[in-house]
Coordinates of C-alpha atoms and ligand atoms in Angstrom, one line a residue:
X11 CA -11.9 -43.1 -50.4
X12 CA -15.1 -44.4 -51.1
X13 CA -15.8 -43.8 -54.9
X14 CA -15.9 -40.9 -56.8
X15 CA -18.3 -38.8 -57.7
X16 CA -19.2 -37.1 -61.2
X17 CA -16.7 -35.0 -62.4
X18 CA -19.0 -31.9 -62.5
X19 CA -20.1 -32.6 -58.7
X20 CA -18.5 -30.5 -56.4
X21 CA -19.9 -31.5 -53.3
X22 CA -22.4 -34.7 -52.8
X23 CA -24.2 -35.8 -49.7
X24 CA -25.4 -39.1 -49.2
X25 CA -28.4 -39.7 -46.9
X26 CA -26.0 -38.3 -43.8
X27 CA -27.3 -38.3 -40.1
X28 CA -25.8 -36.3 -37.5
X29 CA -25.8 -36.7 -33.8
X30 CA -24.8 -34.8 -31.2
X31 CA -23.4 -35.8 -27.6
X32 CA -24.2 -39.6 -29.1
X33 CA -27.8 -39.2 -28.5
X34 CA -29.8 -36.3 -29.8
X35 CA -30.6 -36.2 -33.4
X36 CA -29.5 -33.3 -35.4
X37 CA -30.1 -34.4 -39.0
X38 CA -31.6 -37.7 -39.6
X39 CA -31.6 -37.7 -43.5
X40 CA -30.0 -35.4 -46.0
X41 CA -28.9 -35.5 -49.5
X42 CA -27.6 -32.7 -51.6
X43 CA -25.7 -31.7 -54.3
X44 CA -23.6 -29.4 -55.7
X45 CA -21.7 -28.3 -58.9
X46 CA -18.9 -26.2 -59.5
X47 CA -20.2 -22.6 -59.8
X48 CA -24.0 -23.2 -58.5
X49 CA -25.3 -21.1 -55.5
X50 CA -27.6 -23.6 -53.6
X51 CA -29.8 -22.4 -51.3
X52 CA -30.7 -24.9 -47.8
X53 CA -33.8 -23.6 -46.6
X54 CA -35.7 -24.8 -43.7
X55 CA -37.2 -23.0 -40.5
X56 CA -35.1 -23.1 -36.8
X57 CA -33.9 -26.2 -35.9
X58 CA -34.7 -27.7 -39.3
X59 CA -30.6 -28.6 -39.5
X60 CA -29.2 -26.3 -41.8
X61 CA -26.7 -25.2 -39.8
X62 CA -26.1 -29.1 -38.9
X63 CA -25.3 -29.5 -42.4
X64 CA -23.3 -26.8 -42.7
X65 CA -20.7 -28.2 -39.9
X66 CA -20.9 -31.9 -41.3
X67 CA -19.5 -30.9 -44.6
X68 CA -17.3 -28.6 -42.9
X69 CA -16.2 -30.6 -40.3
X70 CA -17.1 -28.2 -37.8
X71 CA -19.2 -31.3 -36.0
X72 CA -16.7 -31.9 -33.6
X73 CA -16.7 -28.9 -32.4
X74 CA -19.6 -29.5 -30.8
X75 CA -19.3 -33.2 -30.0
X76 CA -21.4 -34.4 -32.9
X77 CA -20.4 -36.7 -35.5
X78 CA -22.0 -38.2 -39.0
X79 CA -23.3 -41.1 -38.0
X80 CA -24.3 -42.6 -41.2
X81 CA -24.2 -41.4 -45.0
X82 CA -21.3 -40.1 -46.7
X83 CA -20.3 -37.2 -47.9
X84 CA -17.7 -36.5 -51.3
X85 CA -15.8 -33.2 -52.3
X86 CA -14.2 -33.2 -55.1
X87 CA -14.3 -36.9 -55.5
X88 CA -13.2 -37.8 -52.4
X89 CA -15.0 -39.2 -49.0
X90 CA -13.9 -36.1 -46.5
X91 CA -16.3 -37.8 -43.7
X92 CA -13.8 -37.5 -40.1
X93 CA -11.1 -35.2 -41.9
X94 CA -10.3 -32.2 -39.5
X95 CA -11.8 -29.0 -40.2
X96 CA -8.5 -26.8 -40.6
X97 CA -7.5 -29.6 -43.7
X98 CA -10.6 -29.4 -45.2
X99 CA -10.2 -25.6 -45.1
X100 CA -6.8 -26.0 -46.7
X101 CA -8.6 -28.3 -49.3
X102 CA -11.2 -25.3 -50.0
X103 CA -13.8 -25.8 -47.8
X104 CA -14.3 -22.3 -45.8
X105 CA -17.5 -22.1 -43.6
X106 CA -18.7 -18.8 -42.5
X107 CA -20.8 -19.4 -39.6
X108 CA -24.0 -17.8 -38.2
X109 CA -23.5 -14.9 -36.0
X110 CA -21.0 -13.0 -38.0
X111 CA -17.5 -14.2 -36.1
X112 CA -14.9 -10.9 -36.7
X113 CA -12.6 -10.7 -34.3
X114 CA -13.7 -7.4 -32.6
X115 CA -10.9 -6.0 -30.7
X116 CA -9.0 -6.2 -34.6
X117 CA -9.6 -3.7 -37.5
X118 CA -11.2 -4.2 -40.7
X119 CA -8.0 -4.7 -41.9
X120 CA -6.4 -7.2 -39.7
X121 CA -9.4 -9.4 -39.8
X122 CA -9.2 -9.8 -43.4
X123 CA -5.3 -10.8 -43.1
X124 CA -6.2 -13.9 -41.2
X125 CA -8.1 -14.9 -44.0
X126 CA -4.8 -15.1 -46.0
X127 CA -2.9 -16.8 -43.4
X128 CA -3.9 -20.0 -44.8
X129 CA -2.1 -19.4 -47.9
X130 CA 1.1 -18.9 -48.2
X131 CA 1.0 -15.4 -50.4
X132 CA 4.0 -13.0 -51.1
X133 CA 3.2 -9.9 -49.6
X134 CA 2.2 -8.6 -53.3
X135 CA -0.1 -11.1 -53.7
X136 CA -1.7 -10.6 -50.2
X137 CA -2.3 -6.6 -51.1
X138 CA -3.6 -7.5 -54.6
X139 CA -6.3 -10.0 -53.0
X140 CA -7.0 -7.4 -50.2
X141 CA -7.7 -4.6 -52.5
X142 CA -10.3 -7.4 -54.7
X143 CA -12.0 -7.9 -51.5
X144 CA -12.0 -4.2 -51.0
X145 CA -13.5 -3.6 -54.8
X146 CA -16.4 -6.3 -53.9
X147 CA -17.5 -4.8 -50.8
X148 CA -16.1 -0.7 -50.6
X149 CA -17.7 -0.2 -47.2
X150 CA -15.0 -2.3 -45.9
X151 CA -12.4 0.1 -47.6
X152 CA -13.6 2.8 -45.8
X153 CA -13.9 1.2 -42.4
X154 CA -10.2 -0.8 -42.6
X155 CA -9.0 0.5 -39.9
X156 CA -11.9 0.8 -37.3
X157 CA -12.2 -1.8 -34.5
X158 CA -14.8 -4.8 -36.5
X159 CA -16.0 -4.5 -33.2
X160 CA -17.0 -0.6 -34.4
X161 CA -18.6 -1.8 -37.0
X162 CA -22.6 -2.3 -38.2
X163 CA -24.0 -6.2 -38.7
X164 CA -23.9 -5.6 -42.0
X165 CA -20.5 -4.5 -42.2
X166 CA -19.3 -7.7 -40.3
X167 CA -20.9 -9.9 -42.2
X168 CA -19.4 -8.8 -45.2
X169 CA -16.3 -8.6 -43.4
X170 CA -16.5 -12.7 -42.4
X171 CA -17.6 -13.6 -46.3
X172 CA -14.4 -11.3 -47.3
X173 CA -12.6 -12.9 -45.0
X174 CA -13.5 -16.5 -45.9
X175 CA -13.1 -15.3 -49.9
X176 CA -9.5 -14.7 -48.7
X177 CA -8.7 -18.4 -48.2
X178 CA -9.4 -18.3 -52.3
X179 CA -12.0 -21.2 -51.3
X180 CA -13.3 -23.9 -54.1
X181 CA -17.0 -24.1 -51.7
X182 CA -18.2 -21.2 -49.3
X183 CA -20.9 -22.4 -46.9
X184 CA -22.6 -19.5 -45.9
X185 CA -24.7 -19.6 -42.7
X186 CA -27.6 -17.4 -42.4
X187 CA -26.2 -14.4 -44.0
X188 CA -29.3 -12.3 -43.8
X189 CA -30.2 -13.0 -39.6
X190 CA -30.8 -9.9 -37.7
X191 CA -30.1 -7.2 -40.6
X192 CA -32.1 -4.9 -42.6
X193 CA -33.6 -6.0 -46.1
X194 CA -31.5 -3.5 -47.7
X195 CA -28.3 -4.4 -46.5
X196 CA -29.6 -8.4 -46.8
X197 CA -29.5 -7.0 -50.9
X198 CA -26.9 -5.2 -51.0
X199 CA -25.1 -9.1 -49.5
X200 CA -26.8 -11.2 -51.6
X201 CA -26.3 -8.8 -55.4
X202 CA -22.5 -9.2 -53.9
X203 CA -23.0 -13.0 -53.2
X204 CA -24.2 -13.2 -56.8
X205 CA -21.8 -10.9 -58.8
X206 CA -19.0 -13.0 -57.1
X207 CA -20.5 -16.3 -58.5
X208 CA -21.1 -14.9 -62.0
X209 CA -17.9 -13.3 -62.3
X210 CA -15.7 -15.3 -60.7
X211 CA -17.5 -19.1 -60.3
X212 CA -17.1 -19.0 -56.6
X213 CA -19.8 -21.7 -55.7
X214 CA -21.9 -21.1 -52.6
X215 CA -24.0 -23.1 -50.2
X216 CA -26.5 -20.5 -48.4
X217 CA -28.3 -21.8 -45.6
X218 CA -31.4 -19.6 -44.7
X219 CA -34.5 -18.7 -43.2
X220 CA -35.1 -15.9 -46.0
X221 CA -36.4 -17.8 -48.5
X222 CA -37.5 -14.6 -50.6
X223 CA -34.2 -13.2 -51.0
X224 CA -32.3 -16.6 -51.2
X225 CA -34.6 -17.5 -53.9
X226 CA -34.0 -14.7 -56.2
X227 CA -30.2 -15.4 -56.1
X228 CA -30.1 -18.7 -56.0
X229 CA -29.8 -21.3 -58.8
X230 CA -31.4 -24.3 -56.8
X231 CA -32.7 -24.9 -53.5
X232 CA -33.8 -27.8 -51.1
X233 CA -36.3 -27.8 -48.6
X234 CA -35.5 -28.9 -44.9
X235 CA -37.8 -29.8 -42.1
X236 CA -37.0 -31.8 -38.8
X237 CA -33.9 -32.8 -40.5
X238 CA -35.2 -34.5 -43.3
X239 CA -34.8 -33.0 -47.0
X240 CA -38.2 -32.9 -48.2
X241 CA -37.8 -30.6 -51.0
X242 CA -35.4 -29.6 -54.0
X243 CA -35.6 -28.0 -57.2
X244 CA -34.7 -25.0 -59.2
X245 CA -35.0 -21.6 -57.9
X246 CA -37.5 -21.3 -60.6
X247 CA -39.7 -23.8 -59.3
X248 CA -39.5 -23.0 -55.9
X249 CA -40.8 -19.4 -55.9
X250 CA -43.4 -20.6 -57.8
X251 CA -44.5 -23.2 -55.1
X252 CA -47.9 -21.6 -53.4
X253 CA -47.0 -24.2 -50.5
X254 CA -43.5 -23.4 -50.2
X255 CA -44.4 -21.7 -46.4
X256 CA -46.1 -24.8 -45.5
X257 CA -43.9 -27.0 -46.0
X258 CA -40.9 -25.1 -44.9
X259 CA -42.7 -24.5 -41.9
X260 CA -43.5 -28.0 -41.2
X261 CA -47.0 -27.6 -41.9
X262 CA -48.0 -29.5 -44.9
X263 CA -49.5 -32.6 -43.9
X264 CA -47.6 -35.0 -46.6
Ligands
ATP18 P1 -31.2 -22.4 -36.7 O1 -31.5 -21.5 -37.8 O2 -31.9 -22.2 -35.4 O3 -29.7 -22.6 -36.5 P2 -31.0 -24.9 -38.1 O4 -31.9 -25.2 -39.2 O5 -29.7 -24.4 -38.5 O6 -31.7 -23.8 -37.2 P3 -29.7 -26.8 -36.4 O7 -29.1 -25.7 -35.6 O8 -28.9 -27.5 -37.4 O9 -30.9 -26.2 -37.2 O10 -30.4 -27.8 -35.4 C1 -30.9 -29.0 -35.8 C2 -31.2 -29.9 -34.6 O11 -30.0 -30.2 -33.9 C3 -32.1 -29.1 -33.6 O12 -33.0 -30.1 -33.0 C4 -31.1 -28.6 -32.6 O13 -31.7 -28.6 -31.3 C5 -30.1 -29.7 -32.6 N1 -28.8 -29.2 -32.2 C6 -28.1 -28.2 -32.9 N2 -26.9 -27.9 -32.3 C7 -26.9 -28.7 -31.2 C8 -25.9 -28.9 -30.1 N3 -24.7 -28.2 -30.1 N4 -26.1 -29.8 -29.2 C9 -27.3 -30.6 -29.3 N5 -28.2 -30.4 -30.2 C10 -28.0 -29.5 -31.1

């Protein structure tokens, strides 16, 4: 342990840089923070390093032979730096990653179990959170036992965020929820998203491209480009920001 953080700060990052294979530059300077029941939005074009981000605070890095190189990063208090992903999931840290990850071959159903299998529930508690999962997002009820393999985008990607909501998780870094489906769907994720935050306090990270939807749901937001963060403020302020394209694109000149 390092220090500790404010006691309202969930999550603090600390000018981190992250290379991968020891030589190419995935983020060279990010700092963020979160408190307990915000939804933060990371926006930033492809390649800016949201999703680099994402996998340092998860830990999911080392999955693809990266490592944070300099910078720290505190949940809860405490420096979580080089701990393995599967103990940061146990600490609360769940990571739903880009590309909606079910397990195809599986139902609905059986997909969603594995999200309690971190967690040792009584069987009546594992039906209790199923059927809260099932009241947040009904088009899983009536798909639980097709193939997620079966099912639409939009179905599996609200069948990885239920799945992830399983592991009852104190931070949910979300990872381009909206890629590759339709605006209305994209909603119908993010009013779901949002009712989940005001309702229950589950506190999200949302990386995105989107910056129109993310923006409307979001409380804060910071601005990435080639790694760097070169933006934050409030929601607010952001979709009020005329140059909010240019920069995010990379275009503004300072
Ligand atoms: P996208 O929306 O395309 O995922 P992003 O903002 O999430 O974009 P990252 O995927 O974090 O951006 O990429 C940031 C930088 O790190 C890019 O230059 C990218 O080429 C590099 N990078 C990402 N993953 C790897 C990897 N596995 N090996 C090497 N370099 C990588």
């Amino acid at each position: 342990m390092t220090g500790q953080s404010p006691p309202s700060s969930l999550l603090e990052v600390k000018g981190i840089e992250v290379v991968y294979d020891g030589a190419i530059l995935g983020v060279a300077d990010v700092s963020l923070r979160l408190g307990r029941g915000e939804i933060v939005a990371l926006l930033g074009a492809n390649g800016a390093g949201k999703s680099t981000t994402l996998k340092a605070i998860s830990g999911l890095v080392v999955a693809d032979r990266a490592l944070v190189a300099r910078g720290s990063i505190h949940f809860e208090g405490e420096d979580i730096v080089g701990i393995a992903p599967n103990l940061l999931a146990q600490r609360g840290i769940v990571h739903v990653l880009e590309g909606r990850h079910v397990f195809g071959h599986l139902t609905v159903e059986e997909n969603l179990r594995t999200g309690t299998f971190l967690r040792r529930l009584s069987r009546r508690d594992t039906e209790r959170d199923l059927e809260e999962i099932y009241a947040w997002f009904p088009r899983l009820k009536t798909k639980r036992r097709t193939a997620a393999g079966l099912t639409s985008g939009g179905e599996q990607q609200m069948l990885a965020i239920g799945r992830a909501l399983l592991t009852r998780p104190h931070l949910v870094l979300l990872d381009e929820p909206s890629m590759g489906l339709a605006p209305i769907i994209v909603d119908e994720i993010f009013e779901i998203i949002a009712g989940l935050n005001r309702e229950k306090g589950t506190t999200f990270l949302v990386a995105e491209q989107n910056i129109g939807v993310s923006l409307r749901h979001a409380h804060r937001g910071y601005v990435l480009d080639s790694g760097k963060v070169v933006l934050s403020a409030s929601a607010a302020e952001l979709r009020q920001r005329e140059d909010l394209h240019e920069i995010y694109l990379g275009l503004a000149s300072a």
